[in-house]
Coordinates of C-alpha atoms in Angstrom, one line a residue:
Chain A
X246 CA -171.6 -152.0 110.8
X247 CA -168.3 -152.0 109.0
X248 CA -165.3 -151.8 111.4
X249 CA -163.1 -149.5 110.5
X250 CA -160.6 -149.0 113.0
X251 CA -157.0 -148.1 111.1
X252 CA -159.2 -146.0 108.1
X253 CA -158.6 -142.3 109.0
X254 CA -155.7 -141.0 110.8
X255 CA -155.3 -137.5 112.9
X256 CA -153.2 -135.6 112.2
X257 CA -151.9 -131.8 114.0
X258 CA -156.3 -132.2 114.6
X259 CA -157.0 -132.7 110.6
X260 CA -158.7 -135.8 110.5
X261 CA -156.7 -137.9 106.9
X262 CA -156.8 -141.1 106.0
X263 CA -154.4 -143.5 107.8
X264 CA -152.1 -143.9 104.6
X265 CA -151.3 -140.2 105.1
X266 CA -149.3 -140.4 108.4
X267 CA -146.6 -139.7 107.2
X268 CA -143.3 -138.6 108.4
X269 CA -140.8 -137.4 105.6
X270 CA -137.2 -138.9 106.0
X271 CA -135.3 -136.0 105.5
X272 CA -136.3 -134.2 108.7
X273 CA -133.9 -133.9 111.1
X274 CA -136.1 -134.5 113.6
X275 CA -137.2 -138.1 112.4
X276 CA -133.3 -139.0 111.8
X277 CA -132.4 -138.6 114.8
X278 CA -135.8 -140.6 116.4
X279 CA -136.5 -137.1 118.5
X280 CA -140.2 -138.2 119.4
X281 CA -142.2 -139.3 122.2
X282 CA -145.5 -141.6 122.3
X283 CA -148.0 -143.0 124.0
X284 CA -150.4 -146.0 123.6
X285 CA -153.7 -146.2 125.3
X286 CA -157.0 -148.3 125.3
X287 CA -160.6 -147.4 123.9
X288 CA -162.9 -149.4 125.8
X289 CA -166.3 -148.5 124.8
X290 CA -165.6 -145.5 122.7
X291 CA -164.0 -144.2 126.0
X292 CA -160.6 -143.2 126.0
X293 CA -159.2 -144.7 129.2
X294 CA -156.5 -142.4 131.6
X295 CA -156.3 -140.0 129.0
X296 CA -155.6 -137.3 130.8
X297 CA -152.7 -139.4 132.5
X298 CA -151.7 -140.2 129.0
X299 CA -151.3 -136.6 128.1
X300 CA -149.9 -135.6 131.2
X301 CA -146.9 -138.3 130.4
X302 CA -146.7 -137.3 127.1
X303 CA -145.7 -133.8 127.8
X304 CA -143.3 -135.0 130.8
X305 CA -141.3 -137.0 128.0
X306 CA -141.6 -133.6 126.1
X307 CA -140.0 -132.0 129.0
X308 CA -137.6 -134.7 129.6
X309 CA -136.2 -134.2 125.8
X310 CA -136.8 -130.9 125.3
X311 CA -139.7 -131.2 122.9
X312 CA -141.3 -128.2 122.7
X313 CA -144.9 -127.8 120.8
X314 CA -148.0 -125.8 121.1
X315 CA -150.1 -128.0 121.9
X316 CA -153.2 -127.9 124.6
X317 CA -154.4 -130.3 126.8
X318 CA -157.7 -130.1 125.3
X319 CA -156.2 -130.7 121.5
X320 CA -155.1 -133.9 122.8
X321 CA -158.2 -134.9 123.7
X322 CA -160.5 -133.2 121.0
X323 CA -158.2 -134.7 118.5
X324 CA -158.8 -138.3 120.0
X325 CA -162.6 -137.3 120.2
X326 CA -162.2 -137.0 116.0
X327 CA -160.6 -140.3 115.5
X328 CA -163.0 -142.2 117.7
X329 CA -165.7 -140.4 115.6
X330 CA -164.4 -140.8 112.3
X331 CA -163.4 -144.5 112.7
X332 CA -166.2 -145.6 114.7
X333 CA -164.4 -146.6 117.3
X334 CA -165.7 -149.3 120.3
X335 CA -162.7 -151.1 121.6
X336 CA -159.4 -149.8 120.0
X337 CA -155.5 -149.5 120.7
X338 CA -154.9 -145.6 120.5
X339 CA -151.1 -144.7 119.9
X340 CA -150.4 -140.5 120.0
X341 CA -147.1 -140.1 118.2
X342 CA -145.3 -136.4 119.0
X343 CA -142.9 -136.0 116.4
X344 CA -140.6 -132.8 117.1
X345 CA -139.5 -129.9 115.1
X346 CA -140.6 -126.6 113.7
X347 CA -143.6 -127.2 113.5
X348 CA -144.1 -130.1 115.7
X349 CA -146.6 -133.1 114.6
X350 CA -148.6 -134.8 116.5
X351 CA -149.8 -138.3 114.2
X352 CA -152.6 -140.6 116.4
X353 CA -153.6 -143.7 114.9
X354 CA -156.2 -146.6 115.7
X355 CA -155.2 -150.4 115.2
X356 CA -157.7 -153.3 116.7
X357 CA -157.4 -153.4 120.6
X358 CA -154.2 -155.7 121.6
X359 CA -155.7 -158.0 123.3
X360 CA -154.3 -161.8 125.1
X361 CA -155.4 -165.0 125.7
X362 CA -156.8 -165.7 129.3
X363 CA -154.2 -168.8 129.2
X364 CA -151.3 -165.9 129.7
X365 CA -153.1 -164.7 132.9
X366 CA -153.7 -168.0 134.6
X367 CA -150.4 -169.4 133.2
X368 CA -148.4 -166.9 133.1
X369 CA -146.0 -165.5 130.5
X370 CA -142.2 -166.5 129.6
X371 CA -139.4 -164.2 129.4
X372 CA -136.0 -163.9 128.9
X373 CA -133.3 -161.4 130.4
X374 CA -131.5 -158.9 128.0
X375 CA -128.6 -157.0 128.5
X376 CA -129.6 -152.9 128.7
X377 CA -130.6 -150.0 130.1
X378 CA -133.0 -147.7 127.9
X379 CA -131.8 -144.3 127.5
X380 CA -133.7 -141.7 129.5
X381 CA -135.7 -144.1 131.3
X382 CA -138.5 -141.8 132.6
X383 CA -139.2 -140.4 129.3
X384 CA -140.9 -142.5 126.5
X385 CA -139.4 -142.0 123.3
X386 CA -138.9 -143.3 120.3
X387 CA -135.7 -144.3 121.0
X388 CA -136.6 -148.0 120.8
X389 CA -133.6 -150.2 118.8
X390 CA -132.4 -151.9 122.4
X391 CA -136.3 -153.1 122.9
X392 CA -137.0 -154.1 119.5
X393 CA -133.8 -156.5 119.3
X394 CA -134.0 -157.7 123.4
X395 CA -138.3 -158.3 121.9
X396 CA -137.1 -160.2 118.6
X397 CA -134.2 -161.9 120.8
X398 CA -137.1 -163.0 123.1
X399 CA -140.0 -163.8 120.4
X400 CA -137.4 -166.1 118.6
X401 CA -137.2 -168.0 121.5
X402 CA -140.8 -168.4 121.9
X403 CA -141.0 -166.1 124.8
X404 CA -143.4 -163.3 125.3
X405 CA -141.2 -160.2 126.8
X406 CA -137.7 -159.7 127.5
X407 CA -136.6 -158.0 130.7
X408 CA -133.3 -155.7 130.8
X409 CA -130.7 -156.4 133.0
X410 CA -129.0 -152.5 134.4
X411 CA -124.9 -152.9 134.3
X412 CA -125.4 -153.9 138.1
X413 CA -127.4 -156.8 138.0
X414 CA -131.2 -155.6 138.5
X415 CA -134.4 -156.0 136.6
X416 CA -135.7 -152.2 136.1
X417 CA -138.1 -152.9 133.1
X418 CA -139.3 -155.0 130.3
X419 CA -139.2 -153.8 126.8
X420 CA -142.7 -152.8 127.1
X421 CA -143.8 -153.4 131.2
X422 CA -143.0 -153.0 133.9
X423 CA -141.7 -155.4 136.7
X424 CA -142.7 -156.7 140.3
X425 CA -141.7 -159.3 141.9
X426 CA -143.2 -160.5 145.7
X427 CA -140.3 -161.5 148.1
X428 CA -140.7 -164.9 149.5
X429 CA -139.6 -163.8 152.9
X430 CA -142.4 -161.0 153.7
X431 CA -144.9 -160.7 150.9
X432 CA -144.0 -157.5 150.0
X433 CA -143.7 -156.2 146.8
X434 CA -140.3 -155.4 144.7
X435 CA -140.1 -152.8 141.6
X436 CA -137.8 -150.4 141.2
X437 CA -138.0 -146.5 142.0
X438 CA -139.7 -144.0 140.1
X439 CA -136.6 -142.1 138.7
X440 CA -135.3 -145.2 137.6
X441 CA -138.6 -146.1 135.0
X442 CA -141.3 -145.0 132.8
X443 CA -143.8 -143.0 135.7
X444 CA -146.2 -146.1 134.5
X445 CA -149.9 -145.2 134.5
X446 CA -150.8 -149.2 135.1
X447 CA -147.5 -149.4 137.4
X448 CA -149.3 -146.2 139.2
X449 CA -152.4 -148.0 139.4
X450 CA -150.8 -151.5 140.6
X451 CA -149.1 -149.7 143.4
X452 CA -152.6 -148.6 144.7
X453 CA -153.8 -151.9 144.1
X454 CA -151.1 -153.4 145.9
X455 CA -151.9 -151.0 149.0
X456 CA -155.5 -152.0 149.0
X457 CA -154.6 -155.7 148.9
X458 CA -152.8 -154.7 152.3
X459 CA -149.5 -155.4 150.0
X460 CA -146.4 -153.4 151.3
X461 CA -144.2 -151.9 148.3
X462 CA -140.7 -152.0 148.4
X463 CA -139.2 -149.5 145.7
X464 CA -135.5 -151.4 145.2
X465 CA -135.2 -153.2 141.8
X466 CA -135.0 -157.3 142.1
X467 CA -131.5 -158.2 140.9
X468 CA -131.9 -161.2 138.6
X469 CA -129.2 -163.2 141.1
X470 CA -131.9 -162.6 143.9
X471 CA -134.7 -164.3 141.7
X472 CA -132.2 -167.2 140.8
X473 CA -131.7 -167.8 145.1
X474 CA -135.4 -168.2 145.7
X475 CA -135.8 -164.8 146.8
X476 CA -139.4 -163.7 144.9
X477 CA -141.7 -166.5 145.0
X478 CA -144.4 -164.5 142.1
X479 CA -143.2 -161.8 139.5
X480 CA -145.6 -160.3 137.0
X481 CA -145.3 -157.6 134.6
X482 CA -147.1 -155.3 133.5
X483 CA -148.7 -152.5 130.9
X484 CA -151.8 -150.8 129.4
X485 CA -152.2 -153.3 127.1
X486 CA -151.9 -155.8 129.9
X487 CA -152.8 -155.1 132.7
X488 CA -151.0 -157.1 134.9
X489 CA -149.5 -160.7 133.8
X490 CA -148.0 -163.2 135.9
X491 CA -144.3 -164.6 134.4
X492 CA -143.8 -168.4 134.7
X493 CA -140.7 -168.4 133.2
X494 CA -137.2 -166.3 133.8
X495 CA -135.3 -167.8 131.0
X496 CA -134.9 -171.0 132.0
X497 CA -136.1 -170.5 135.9
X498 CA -139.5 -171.6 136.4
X499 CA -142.3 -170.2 138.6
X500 CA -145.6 -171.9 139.3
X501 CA -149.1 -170.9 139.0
X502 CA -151.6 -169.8 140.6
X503 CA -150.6 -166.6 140.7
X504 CA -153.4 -165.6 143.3
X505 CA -151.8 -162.3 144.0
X506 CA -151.7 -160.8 140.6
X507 CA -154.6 -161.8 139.2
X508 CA -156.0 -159.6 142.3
X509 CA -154.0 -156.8 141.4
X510 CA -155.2 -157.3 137.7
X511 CA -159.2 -157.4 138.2
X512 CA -159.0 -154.2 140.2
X513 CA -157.0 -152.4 137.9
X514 CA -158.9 -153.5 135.0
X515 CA -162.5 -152.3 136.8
X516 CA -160.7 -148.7 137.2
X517 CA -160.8 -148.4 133.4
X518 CA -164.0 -147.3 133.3
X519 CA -163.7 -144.6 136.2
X520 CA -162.0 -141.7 134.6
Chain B
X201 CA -128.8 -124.6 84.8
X202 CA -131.1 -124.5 87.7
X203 CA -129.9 -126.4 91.0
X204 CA -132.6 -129.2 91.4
X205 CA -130.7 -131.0 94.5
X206 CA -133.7 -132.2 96.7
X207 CA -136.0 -132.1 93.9
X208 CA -136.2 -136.3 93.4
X209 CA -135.5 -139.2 95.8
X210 CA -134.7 -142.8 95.1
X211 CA -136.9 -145.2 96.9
X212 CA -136.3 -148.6 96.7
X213 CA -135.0 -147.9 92.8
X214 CA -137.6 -145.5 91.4
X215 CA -137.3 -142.0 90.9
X216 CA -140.0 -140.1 93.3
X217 CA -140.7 -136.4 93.7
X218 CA -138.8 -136.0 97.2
X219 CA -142.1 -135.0 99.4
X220 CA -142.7 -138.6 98.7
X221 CA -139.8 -139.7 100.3
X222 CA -142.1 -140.9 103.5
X223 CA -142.6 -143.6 106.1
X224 CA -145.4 -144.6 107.5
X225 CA -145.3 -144.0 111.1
X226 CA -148.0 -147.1 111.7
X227 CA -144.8 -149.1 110.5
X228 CA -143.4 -150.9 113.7
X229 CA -139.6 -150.7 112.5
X230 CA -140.3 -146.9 112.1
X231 CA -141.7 -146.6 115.9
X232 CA -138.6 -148.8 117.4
X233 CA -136.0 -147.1 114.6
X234 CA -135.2 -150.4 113.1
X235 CA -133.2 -148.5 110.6
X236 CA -129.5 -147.4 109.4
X237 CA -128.2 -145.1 107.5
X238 CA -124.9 -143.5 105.5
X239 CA -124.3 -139.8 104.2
X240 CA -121.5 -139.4 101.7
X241 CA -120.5 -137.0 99.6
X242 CA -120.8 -136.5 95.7
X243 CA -117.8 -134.7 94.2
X244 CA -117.8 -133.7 90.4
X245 CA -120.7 -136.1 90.4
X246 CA -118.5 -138.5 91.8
X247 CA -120.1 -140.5 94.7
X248 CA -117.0 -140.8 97.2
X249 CA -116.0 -143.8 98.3
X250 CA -119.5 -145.2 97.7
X251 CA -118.6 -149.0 98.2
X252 CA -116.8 -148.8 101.4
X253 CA -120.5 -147.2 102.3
X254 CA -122.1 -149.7 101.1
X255 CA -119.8 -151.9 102.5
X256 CA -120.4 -150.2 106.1
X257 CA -124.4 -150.1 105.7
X258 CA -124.4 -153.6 105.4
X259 CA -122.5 -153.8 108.5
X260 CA -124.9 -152.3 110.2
X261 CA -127.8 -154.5 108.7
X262 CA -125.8 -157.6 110.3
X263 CA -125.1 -156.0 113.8
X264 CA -128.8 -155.5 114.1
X265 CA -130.1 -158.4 112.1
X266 CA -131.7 -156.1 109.2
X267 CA -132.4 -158.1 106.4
X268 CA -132.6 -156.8 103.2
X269 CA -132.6 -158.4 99.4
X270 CA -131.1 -155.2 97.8
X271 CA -127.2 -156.1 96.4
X272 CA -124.2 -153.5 95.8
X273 CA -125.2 -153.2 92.2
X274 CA -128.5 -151.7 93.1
X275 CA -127.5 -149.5 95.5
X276 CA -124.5 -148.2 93.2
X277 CA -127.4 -147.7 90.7
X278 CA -129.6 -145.8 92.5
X279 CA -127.0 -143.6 93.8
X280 CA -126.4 -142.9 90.1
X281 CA -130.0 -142.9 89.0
X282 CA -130.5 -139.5 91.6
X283 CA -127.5 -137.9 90.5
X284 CA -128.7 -138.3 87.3
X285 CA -132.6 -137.2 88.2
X286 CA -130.8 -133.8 90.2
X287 CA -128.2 -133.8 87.8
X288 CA -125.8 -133.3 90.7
X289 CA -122.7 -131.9 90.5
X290 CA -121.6 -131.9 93.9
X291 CA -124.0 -132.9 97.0
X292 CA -124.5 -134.7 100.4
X293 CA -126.3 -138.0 99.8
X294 CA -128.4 -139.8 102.8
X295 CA -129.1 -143.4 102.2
X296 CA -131.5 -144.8 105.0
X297 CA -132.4 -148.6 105.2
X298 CA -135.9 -148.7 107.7
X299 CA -136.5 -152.6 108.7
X300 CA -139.2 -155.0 107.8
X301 CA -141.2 -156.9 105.2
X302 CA -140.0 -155.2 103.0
X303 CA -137.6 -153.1 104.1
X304 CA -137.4 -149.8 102.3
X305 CA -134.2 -147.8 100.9
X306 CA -134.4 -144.1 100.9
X307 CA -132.0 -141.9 98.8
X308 CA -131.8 -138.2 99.0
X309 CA -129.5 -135.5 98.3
X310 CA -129.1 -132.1 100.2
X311 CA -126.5 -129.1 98.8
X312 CA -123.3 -130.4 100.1
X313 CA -122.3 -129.9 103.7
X314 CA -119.2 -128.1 103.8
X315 CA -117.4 -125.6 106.6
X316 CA -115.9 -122.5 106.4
X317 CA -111.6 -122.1 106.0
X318 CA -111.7 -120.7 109.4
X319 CA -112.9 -124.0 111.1
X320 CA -109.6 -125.9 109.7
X321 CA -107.0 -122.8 110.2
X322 CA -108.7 -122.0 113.9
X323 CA -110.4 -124.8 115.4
X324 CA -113.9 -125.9 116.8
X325 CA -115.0 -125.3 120.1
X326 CA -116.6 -128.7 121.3
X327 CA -118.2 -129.4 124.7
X328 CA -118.5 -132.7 126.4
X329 CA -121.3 -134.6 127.4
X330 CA -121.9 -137.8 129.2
X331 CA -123.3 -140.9 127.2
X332 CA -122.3 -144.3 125.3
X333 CA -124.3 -145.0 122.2
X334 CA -125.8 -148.4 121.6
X335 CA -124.2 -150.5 119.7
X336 CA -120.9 -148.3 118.5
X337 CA -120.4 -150.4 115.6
X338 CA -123.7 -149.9 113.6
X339 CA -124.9 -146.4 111.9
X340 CA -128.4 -147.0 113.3
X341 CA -131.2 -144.3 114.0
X342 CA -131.3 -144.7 117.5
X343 CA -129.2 -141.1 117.6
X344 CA -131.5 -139.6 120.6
X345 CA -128.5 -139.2 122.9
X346 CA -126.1 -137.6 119.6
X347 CA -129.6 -134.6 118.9
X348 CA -129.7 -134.1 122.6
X349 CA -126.2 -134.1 123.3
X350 CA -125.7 -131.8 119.3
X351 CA -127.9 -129.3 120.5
X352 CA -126.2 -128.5 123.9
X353 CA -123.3 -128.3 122.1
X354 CA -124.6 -126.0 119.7
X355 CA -126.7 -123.6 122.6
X356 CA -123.1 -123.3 124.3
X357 CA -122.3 -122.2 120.6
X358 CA -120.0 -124.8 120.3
X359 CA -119.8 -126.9 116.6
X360 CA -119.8 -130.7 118.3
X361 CA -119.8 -132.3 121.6
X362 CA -117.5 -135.2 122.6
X363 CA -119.4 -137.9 124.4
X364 CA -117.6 -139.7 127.5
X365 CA -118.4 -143.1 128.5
X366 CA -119.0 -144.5 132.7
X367 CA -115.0 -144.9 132.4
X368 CA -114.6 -141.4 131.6
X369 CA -112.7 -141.8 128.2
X370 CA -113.6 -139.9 124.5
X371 CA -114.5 -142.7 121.8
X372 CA -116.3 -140.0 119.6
X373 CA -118.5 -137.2 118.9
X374 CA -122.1 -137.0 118.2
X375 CA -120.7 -137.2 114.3
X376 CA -117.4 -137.6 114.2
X377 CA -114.8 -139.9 115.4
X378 CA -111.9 -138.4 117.8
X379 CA -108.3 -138.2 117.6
X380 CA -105.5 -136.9 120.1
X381 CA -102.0 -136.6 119.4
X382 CA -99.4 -137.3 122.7
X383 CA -97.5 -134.6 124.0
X384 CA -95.2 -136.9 125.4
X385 CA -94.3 -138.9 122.2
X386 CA -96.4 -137.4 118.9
X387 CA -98.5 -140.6 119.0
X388 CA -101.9 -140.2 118.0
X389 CA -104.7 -141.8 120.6
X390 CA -108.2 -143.0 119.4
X391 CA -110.5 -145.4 120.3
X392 CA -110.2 -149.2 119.5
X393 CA -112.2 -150.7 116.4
X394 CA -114.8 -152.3 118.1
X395 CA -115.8 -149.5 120.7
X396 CA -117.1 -146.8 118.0
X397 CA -118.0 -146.5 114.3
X398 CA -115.8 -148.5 111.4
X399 CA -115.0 -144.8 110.2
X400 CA -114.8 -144.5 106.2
X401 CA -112.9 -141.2 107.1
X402 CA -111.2 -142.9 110.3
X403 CA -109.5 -145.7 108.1
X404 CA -107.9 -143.3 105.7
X405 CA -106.6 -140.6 109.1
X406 CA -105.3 -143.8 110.0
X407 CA -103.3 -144.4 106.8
X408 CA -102.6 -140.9 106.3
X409 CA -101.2 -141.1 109.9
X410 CA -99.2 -143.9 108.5
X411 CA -97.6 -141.9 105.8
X412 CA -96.9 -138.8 108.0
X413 CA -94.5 -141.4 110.3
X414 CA -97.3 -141.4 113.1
X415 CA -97.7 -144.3 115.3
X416 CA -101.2 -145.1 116.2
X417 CA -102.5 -146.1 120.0
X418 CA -105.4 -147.5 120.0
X419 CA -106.8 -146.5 123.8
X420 CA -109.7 -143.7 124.0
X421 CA -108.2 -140.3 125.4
X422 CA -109.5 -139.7 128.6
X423 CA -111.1 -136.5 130.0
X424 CA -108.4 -136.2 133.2
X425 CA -105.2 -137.0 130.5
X426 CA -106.6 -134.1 128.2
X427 CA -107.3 -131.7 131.5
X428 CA -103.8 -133.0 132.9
X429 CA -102.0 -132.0 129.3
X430 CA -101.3 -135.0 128.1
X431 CA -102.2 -134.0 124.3
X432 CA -101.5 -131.0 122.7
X433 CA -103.3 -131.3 119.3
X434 CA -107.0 -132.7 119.3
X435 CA -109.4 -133.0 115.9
X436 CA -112.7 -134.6 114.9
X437 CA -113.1 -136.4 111.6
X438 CA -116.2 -137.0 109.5
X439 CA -117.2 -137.4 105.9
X440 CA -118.3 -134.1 105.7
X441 CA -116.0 -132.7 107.9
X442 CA -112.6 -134.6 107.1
X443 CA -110.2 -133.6 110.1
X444 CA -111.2 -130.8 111.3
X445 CA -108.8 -129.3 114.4
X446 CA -110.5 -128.7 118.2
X447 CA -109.9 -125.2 119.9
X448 CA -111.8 -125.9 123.1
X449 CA -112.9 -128.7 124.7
X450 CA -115.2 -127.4 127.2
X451 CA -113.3 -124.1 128.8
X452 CA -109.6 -126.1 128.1
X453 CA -108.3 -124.1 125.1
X454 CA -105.7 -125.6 122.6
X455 CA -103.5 -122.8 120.2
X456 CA -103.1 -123.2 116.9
X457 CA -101.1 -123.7 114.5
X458 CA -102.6 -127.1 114.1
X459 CA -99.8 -128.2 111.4
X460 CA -100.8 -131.9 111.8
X461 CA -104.4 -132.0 111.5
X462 CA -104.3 -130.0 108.4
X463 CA -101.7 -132.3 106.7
X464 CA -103.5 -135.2 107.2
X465 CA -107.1 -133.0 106.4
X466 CA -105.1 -132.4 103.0
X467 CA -104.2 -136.0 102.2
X468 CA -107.8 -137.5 103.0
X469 CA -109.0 -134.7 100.6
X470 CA -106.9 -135.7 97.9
X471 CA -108.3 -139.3 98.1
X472 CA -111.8 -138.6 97.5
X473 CA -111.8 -138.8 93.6
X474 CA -109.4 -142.0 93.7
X475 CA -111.7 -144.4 94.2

C-alpha cells in the first residue's frame, strides 16, 4: 500500500490536505509566535502517551494564557482522523495550538524520526550554548534560541546543543532533556521540575531510574562539575529518543558503554505500548 | 474610491489576494520563528524612511544568520508594487522575512496605526514587567515575552509595558524604545546601542535631542532612580507612535505639561516625507 503519511492534515477536526495548514501572517497571534505544541510517536497506528501529550499541551496553554475550547476527547478524535486518513503505522505526530479568537489547532504527520543504533551504543556529541528558554515549563513556539544553539551545534557536526543558565548549569537541550550519573555515588543528576519542560520521557526515565535501584538527585549538573570528573555517564533524552547516551561535551569526551542508559532506554521504550 | 488596504499582499514579488498571505506551519523556520520583520508607515503614498528599514531587516538577517538572495531594489519594489495594488494613500506596512530554502518575503498593509491627540497632550499609562528579550539587536518573531508582557499591560488598561532586565534597569517597551530626561541636569537617559533595537525612530529622538541642546547618556534608567525621582519627564518612541509622553509607570504618576516630548514628537514628524 501507498504510504502516505504527510497527505492530509487536521485541522480544528476537519480533516484537509497537508498543503492547507496554514497559518495567515497577518494574525497577531502568529507574529508574536503565541502557540504551544507537542510532538508524539505513532507506533502501530497507536498514538503513544497521548493523554500525557494532551494533558501538557493544555499546561503550556495555562502557562501562556491560551485559552480554547477545546476537549480532551477532540484531541484525541482528531488524531484518530489523521491516523485514518493517512494510513498511518509508525508516524511522528506534531499538534500545533495556535492562539486567538478562534483558536486553531493544526496536527500534522511526517515519517517517524527515527536514529541509527550507532547513536545508542556510541553515543551522541554535543556542544554547550549560551541560554535559558523562556518559560521553561511551557512548550511554546517560542523557539529562535534552540534553532540557532541546533544550527550552531549541527555545523559542528554535533547532534544537540545543551544550554548553559546565567549560573553555570546544564537545565536542557534544545530538544531533551539532561542526566548526568555522579561518579562519586551513582545517583542520578537533572534539574528540578520548575526549572524544565514536565518531560513525558524525562517522567518515564525517572521511574525507570527508580526501578534500576538509581537514586535521583533533582539539582542541575553545572558544566564546570562535568569538566572536574564529577558525572562519569550523561544522556539525553526525548520522545523521539528515548534515551541517548552523550560521548562528547564539546570537546570533553566520555566513553562507552553506557550500560546504564541503555537500561533506562529498553524499559522506557517497552512502556510505549502500555497506554 | 473604495479603501482596498488589506485587499492584496506581496509575496516574494507577486501580487496575491491577501488570505494567501500564508505559511505553512510544517515549515521548520515557521515552528522555531526563524523570521524577522519591520512595520513602517506610508504617508501620501510615501513609504517612510523605507531604506533605513531595509537597512535594519537586513540587520536582523545577519544577527541570526538568515540568508536571503532578495536585494534593496526588490524590496523597494514590492513595497511600491502593494501600494500600487491597494492604491494606498496612507497605511501601516509589515514586511516579514521567515527563514529557509527559500526563504519567503511577506508584504501587507493594514489602515495606518495612529493614536488619539490626547495620548501626546496627556500621557500613557505603562506598567512594568520583568523580562530581557533575546537578542535586543534583531526584530525577530520570537516576541512571546513582548504579547504576554502587551497584554498585562493592556488588562491593567495601561497602553505599553516597560520591560526590566535581572539588573533592574528599563532598555525598552514591548514596542517602543524608552527615554528619560534627568531632573538633576535635563539630560536625557536611554539605553546603549547594543542592548536594544537600532531604533529608526530612536536615531532621529537622538538627533532631534541634538537640535533641542539635549545631551544624551547612554545608561538604561533604572526602576529605583525613576521611584527615587531622579527623572521628571519619561516617553516611548516608535514608528507608529513617534514620542509619545508616559503618565504612569505603574502607580508613580508624572504631570504634564510634557513641553519636551512634544517638541521632539513634532520634529521627528516633520522628517517623515524628507527622505
Amino acid at each position: 500500500m501507498m504510504n502516505t503519511i504527510g497527505l492530509h492534515a487536521v485541522v480544528n477536526g476537519k480533516v484537509v490536505m497537508a498543503s492547507e495548514a496554514v497559518v495567515p501572517v497577518t494574525r497577531r497571534e502568529v507574529q508574536y509566535g503565541f502557540s504551544v505544541y507537542e510532538a508524539l510517536r505513532i507506533i502501530k497506528g497507536h498514538a503513544v502517551h497521548l493523554e500525557d501529550h494532551i494533558r501538557r499541551l493544555n499546561n503550556s496553554c495555562r502557562g501562556i494564557g491560551l485559552v480554547h475550547s477545546i476537549t480532551e476527547e477532540d484531541f484525541v478524535a482528531w488524531v484518530g482522523l489523521l491516523i485514518e486518513a493517512d494510513d498511518i503505522d509508525d508516524a511522528t505526530v506534531r499538534i500545533l495550538l495556535v492562539g486567538g479568537q478562534p483558536s486553531i489547532c493544526y496536527i500534522t504527520a511526517a515519517p517517524l524520526l527515527t536514529y541509527p543504533d550507532s547513536y545508542y551504543d556510541g553515543g551522541i556529541c554535543t556542544i554547550t550554548y549560551e541560554g535559558e528558554r523562556f518559560l521553561p515549563a511551557c512548550k511554546t513556539s517560542n523557539l529562535l534560541l534552540n534553532y540557532l544553539a541546533l544550527r550552531k551545534a549541527n555545523e559542528a557536526g554535533a547532534f544537540e546543543a545543551l544550554l548553559v543558565d546565567r549560573h553555570g548549569r546544564i537545565l536542557e537541550g534544545t530538544r531533551s532533556n539532561f542526566f548526568a550519573f555522579s561518579k562519586a555515588d551513582g545517583t542520578l543528576h537533572t534539574a528540578a521540575d520548575e526549572l524544565v519542560l514536565e518531560g513525558i520521557t524525562r517522567d518515564r526515565i525517572l521511574k525507570a531510574a527508580a526501578l534500576d535501584g538509581i537514586d535521583v538527585v533533582f539539582e542541575p549538573p553545572r558544566l564546570s562539575d562535568i569538566h572536574a570528573g564529577k558525572y562519569d555517564e550523561l544522556f539525553i533524552s526525548s520522545t523521539s529518543m528515548g534515551a541517548m547516551p552523550v560521548r562528547k561535551v564539546d570537546d570533553l569526551l566520555f566513553s562507552d558503554p553506557f550500560d546504564r542508559t541503555q537500561a533506562i532506554c529498553r524499559r522506557i521504550r517497552s512502556w510505549e505500548l502500555d497506554d
